[in-house]
Tab-separated table of C-alpha atoms in Angstrom:
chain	number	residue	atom	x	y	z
P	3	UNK	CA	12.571	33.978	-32.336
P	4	UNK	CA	15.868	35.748	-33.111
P	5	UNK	CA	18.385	36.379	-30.375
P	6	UNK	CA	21.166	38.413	-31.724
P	7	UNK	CA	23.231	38.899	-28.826
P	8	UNK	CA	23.631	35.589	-28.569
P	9	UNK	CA	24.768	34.901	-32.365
P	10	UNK	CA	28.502	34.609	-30.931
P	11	UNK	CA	27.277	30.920	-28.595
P	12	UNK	CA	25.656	30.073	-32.279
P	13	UNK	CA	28.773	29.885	-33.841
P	14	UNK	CA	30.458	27.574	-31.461
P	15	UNK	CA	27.578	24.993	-31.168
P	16	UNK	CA	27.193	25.212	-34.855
P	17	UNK	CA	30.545	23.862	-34.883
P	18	UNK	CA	30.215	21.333	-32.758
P	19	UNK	CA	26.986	20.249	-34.389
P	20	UNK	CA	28.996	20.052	-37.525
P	21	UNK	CA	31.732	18.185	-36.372
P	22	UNK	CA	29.515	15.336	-34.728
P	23	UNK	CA	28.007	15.318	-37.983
P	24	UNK	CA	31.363	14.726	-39.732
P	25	UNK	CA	32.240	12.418	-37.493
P	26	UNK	CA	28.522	9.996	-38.405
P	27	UNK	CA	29.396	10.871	-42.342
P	28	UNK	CA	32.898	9.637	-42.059
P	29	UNK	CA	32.384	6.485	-40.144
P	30	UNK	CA	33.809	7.528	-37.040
P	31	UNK	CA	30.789	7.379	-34.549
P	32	UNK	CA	28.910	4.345	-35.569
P	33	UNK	CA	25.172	4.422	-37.092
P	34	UNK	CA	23.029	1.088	-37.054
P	35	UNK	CA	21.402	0.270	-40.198
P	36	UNK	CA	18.349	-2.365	-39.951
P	37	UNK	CA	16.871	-4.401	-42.436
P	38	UNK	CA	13.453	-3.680	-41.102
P	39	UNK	CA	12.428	-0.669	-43.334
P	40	UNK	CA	12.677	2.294	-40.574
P	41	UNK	CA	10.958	6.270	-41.617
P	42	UNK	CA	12.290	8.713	-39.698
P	43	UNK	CA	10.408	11.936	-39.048
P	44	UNK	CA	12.194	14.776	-37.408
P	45	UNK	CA	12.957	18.431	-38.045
P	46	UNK	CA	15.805	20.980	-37.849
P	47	UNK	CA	14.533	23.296	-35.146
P	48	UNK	CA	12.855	23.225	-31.589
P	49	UNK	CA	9.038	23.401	-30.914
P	50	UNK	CA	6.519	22.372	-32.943
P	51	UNK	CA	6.398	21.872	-36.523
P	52	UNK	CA	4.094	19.461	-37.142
P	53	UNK	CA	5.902	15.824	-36.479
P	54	UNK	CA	3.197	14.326	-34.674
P	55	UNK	CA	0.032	14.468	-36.653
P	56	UNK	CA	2.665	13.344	-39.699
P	57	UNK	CA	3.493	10.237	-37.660
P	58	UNK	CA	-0.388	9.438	-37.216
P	59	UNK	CA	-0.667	10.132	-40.610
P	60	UNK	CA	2.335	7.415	-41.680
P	61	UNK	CA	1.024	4.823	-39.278
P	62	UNK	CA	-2.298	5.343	-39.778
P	63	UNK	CA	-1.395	4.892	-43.714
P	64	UNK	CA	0.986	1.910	-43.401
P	65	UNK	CA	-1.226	0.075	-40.541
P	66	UNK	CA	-3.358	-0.963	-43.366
P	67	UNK	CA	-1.143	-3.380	-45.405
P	68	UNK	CA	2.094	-3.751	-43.010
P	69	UNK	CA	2.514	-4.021	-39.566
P	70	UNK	CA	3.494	-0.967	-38.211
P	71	UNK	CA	5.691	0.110	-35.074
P	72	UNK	CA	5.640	4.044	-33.775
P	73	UNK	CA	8.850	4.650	-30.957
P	74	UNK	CA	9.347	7.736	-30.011
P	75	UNK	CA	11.671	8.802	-26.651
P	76	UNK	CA	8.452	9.203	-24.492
P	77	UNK	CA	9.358	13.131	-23.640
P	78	UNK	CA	7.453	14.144	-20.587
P	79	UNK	CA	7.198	10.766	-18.971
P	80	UNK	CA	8.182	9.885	-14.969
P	81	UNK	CA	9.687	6.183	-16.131
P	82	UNK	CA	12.931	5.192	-18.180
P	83	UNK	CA	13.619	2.510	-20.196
P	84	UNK	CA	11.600	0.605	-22.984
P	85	UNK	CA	7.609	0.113	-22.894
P	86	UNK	CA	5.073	-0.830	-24.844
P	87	UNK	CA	1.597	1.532	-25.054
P	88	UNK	CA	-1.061	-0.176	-24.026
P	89	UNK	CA	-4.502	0.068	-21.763
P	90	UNK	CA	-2.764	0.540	-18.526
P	91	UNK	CA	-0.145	2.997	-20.085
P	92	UNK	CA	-0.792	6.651	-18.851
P	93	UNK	CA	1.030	9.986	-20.343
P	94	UNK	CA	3.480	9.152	-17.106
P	95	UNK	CA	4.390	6.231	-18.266
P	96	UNK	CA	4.524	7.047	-21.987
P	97	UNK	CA	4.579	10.693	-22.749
P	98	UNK	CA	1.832	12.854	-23.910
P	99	UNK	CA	2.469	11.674	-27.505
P	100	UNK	CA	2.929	7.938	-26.987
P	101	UNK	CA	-0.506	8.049	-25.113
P	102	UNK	CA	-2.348	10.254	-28.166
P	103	UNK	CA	-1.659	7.836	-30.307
P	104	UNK	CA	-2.963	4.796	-28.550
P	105	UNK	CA	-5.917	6.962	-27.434
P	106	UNK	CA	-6.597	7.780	-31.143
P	107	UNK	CA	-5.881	4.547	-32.755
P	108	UNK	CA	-6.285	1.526	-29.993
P	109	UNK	CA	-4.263	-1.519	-31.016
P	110	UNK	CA	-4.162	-0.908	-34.764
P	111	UNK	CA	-0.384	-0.645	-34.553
P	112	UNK	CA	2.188	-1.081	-32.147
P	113	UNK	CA	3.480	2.378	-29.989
P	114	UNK	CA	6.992	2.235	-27.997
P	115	UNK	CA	9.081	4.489	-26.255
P	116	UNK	CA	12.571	4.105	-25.427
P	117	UNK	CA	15.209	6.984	-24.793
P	118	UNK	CA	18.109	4.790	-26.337
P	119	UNK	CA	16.736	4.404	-29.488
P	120	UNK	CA	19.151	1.764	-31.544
P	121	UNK	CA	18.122	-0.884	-28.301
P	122	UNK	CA	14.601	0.542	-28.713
P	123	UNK	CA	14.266	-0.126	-31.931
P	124	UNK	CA	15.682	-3.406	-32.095
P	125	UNK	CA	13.860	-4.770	-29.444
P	126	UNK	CA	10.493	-3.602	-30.805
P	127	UNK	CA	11.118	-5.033	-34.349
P	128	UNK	CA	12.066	-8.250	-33.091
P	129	UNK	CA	9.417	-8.470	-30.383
P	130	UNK	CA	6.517	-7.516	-31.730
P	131	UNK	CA	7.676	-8.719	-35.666
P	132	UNK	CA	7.467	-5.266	-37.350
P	133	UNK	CA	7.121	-4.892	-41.098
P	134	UNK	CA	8.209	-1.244	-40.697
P	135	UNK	CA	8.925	1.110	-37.389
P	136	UNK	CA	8.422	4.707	-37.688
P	137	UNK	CA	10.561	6.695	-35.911
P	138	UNK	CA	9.282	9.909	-33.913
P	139	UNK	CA	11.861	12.674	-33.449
P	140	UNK	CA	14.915	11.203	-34.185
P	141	UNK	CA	16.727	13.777	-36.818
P	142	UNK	CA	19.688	14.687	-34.734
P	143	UNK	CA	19.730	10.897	-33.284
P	144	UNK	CA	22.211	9.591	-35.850
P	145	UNK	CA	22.730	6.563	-34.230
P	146	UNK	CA	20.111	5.066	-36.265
P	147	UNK	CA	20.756	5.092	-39.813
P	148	UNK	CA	16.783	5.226	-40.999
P	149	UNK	CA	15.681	4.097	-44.632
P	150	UNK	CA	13.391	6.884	-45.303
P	151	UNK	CA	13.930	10.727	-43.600
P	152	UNK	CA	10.707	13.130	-43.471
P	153	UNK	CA	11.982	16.569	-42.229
P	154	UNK	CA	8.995	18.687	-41.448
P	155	UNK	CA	9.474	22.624	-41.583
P	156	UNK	CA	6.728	24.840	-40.486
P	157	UNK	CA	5.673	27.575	-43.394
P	158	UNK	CA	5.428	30.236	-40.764
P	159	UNK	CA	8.868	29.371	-39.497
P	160	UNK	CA	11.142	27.747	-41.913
P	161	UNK	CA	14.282	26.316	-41.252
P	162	UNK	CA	15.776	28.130	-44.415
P	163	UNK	CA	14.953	31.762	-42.276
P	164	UNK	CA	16.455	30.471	-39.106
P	165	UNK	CA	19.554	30.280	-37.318
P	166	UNK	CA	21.336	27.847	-34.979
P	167	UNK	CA	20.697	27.620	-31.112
P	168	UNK	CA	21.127	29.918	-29.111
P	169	UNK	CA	20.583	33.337	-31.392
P	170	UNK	CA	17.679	30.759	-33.616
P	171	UNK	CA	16.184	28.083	-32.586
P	172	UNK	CA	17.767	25.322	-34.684
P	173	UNK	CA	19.495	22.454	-33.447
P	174	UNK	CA	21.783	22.005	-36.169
P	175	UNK	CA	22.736	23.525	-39.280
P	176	UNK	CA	20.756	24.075	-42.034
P	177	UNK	CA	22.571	21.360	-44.396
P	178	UNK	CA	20.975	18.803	-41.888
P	179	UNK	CA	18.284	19.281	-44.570
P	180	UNK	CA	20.046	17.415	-47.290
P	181	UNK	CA	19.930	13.827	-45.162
P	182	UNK	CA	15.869	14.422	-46.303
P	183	UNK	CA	14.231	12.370	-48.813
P	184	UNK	CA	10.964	14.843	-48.243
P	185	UNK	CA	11.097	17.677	-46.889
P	186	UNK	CA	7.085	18.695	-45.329
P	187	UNK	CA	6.116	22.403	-45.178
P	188	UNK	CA	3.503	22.181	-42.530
P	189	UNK	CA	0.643	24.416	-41.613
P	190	UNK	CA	0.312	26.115	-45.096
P	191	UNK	CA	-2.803	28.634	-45.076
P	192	UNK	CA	-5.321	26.942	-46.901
P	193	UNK	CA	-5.362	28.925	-50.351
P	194	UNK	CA	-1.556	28.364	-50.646
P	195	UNK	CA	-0.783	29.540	-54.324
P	196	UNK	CA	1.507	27.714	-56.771
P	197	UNK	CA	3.464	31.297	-56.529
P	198	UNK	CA	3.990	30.485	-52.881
P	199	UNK	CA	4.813	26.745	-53.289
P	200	UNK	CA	7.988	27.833	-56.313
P	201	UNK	CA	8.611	30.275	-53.108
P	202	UNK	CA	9.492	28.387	-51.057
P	203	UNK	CA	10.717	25.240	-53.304
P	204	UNK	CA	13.164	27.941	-54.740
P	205	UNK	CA	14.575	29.049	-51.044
P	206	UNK	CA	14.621	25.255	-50.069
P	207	UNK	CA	17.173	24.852	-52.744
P	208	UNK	CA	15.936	20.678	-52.989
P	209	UNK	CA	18.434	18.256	-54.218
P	210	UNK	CA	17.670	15.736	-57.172
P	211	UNK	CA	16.695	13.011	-54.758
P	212	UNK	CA	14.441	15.229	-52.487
P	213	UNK	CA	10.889	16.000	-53.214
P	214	UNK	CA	9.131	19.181	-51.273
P	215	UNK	CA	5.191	18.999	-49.947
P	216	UNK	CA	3.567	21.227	-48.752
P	217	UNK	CA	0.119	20.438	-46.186
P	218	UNK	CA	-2.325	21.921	-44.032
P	219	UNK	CA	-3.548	21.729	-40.683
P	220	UNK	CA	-7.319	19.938	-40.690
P	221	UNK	CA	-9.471	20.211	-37.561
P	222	UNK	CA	-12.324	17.653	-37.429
P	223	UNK	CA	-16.039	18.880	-37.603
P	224	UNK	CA	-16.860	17.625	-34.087
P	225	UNK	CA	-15.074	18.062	-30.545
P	226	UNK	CA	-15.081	15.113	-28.456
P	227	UNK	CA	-15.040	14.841	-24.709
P	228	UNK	CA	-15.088	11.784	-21.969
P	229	UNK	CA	-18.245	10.654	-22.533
P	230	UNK	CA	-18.899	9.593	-26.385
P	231	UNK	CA	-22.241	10.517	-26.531
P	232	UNK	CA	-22.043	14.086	-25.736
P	233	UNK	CA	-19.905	14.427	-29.060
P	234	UNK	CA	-20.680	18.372	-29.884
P	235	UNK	CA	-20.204	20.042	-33.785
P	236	UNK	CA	-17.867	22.510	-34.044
P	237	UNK	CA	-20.594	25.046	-35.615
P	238	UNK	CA	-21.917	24.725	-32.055
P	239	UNK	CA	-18.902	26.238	-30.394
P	240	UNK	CA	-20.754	29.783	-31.092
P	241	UNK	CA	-23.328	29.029	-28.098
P	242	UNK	CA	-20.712	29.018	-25.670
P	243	UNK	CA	-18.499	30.775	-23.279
P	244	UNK	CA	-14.997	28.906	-24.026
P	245	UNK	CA	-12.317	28.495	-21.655
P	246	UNK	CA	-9.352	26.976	-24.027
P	247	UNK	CA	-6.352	25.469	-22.134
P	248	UNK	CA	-3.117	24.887	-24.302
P	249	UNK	CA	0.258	23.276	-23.299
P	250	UNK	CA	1.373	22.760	-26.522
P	251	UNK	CA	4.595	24.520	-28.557
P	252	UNK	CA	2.576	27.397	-30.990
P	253	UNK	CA	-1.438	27.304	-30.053
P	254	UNK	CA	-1.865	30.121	-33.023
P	255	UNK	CA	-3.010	28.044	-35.755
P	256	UNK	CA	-5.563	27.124	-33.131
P	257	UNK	CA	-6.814	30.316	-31.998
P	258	UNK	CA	-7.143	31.215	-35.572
P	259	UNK	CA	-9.117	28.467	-36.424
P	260	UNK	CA	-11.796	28.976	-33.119
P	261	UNK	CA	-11.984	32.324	-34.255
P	262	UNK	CA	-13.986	31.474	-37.364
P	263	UNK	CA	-16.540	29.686	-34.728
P	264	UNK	CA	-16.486	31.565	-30.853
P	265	UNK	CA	-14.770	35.100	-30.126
P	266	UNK	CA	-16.113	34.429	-26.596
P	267	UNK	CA	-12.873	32.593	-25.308
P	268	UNK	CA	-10.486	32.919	-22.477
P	269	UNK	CA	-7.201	31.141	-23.291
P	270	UNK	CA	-4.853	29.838	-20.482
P	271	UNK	CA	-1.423	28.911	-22.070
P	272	UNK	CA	1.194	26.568	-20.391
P	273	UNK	CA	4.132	25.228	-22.144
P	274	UNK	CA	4.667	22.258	-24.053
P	275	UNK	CA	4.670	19.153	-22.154
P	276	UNK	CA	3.302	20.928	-19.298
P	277	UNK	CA	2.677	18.349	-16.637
P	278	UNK	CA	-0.676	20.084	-14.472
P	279	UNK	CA	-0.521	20.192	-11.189
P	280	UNK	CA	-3.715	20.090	-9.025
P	281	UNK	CA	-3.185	24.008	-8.204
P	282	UNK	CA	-3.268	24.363	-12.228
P	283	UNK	CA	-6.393	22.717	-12.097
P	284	UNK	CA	-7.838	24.687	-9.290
P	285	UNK	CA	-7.203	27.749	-11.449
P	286	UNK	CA	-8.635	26.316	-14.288
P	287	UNK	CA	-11.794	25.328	-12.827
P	288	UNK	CA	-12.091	28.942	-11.093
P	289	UNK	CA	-11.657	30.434	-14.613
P	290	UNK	CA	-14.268	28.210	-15.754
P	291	UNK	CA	-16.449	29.262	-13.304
P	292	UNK	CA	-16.245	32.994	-14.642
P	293	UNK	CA	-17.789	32.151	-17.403
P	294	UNK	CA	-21.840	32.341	-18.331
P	295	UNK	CA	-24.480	30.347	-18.245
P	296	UNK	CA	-23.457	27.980	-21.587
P	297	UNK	CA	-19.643	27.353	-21.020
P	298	UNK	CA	-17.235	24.767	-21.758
P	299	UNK	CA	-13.379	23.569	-21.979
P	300	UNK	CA	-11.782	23.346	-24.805
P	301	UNK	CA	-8.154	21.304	-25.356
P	302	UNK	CA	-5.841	20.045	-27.524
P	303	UNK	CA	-5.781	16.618	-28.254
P	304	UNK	CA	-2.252	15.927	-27.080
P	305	UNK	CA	-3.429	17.809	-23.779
P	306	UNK	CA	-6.438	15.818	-23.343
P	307	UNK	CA	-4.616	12.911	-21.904
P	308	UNK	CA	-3.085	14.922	-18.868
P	309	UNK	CA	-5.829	16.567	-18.550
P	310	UNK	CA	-8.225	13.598	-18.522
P	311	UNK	CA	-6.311	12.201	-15.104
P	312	UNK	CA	-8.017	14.838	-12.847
P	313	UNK	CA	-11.087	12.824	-12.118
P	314	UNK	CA	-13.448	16.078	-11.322
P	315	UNK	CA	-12.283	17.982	-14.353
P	316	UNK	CA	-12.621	15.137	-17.110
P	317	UNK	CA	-16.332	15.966	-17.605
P	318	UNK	CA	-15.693	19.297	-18.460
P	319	UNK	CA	-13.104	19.237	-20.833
P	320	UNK	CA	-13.569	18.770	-24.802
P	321	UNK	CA	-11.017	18.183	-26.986
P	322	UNK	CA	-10.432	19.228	-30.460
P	323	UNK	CA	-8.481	16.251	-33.320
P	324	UNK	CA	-6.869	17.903	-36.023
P	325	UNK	CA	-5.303	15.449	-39.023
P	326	UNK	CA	-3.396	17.084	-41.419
P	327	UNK	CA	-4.043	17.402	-45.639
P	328	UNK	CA	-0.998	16.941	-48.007
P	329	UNK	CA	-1.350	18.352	-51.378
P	330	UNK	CA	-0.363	16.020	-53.802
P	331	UNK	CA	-1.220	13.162	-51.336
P	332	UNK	CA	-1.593	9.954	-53.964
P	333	UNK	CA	2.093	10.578	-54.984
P	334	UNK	CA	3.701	11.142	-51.565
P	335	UNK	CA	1.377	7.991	-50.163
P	336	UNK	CA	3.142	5.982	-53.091
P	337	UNK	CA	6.690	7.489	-52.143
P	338	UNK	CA	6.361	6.171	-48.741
P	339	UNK	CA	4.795	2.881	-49.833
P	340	UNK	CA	7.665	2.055	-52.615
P	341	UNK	CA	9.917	2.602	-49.768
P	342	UNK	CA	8.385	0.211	-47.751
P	343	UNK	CA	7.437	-2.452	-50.344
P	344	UNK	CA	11.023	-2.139	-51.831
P	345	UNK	CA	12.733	-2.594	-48.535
């Protein structure tokens, strides 16, 4: 979203932006390299662009030959401080993200969050004897040099069409694209042409050490809910009345894709993050009782987990996984994997 009248605030936080950055080229403010291979994924811009199906995606990739560390800065949580995901962890304790992932994947790899990211990170490595530590977020947070820098871009927003907070919605300038060793465009339409790909590979302006992907958004073929046997197909969604409850950055892509199933759904948005209070829930469940006879909720995976803490709604609610598809996938796998074999 473009705010014009506020291009004149743009230019002086571009230059500050762009000073701090001088200042982490030059050597002036210090940035602490490990020797534990470390991928960064981050973006330019606010809101959502894709970074945290991309980190499943990494860790679930690399879980299988190294051991693998996820920290991310736990956004949304009530604590402080350094923690470790585990089965007593909640999305107050964690974040919404932190919590996702250990709902998702168990114990397969180690999930931290820390707001101060260079103790974070070393404490992680060293404690729990990481082969590599993927880093959630963390493209502005120079204080950590990382090995290996994913910037994700979203094709219906791109960071080459935007502008700097507060007139844009980017938190630094566009040449924060060249500290990128791939650069992601995320939620392509499905029948992406090459035409489109030279597009937007052309606009991106890549340099010789950068390579550009492009990948789609991929929602599984069943909705899950609390209770693992009452696992439903998504070609079943037709049947019902849906309520669908989003507190997530840019729910489009997912209202597009329940189109092709249900037009019979109400949609109650909150913002990202949103922590639900029980007068949210009351409102939910007297939405839900609007609806006919055959009538469910439908969520977001990420939402699922606050969600799932109100004990008298978490048999209602379904949630929806989505994993993502990256064309040319065998040669970006082996990108990441040199990196880490290398290193």
């Amino acid at each position: 979203m473009k705010r014009w009248f506020l291009y004149p605030f743009s230019l002086g936080y571009h230059l500050a932006v762009s000073i701090r950055n001088a200042f982490y080229n030059l050597g002036i403010f210090q940035s602490t390299k490990f020797k534990t291979p470390i991928i960064n994924v981050g973006n330019l811009s606010v809101g959502g662009s894709g970074k945290s199906p991309m980190v499943m995606y990494l860790a679930d990739l690399l879980s299988k030959q190294y051991r693998t560390g996820v920290l991310s800065r736990g956004y949304g949580r009530l604590t402080k401080g350094y923690g470790i995901t585990n089965y007593d962890s909640n999305f107050k304790t964690v974040g919404d993200e932190a919590m996702q992932l250990f709902e998702r994947f168990k114990n397969r790899f180690v999930i931290g969050v820390s707001e101060k990211r260079v103790p974070g990170a070393k404490k992680i490595i060293e404690d729990m004897d990481l082969d590599v530590l993927i880093l959630d977020d963390a493209m502005q947070h120079r204080a950590i040099k990382a090995g290996f820098n994913i910037l994700m871009t979203d094709y219906y927003d791109p960071y080459f069409k935007d502008f700097v907070l507060p007139a844009g919605d980017l938190r630094e300038g566009r040449s924060g694209a060249r500290r990128a060793d791939v650069i992601m465009v995320s939620k392509c339409p499905e029948n992406l042409t090459e035409e489109n790909k030279q597009y937007y590979i052309s606009r991106i302006k890549p340099q010789h050490y950068q390579k550009v992907f492009f990948s789609t958004v991929s929602y599984d073929e069943n909705i899950f809910c609390y209770d693992p046997h009452k696992t439903l197909p998504d070609n079943n969604l037709a049947y019902y009345d849906i309520l669908l409850i989003t507190g997530i950055a840019n729910p489009k892509p997912l209202l597009k894709h329940l189109a092709k199933f249900s037009q019979r759904v109400k949609h109650l948005k909150f913002k990202d993050h949103h922590h639900f209070t029980e007068q949210d829930v009351k409102n939910i469940i007297a939405e839900y009782k609007k609806l006919g006879e055959y009538k469910l909720i439908l969520t977001t995976e990420k939402d699922y987990v606050r969600l799932k803490t109100f004990d008298y709604l978490r048999e209602l609610v379904y949630y929806w996984p989505i994993n993502i598809e990256i064309d040319k996938k065998e040669e970006f796998n082996q990108i990441v994997l040199d990196y880490v074999r290398k290193n």
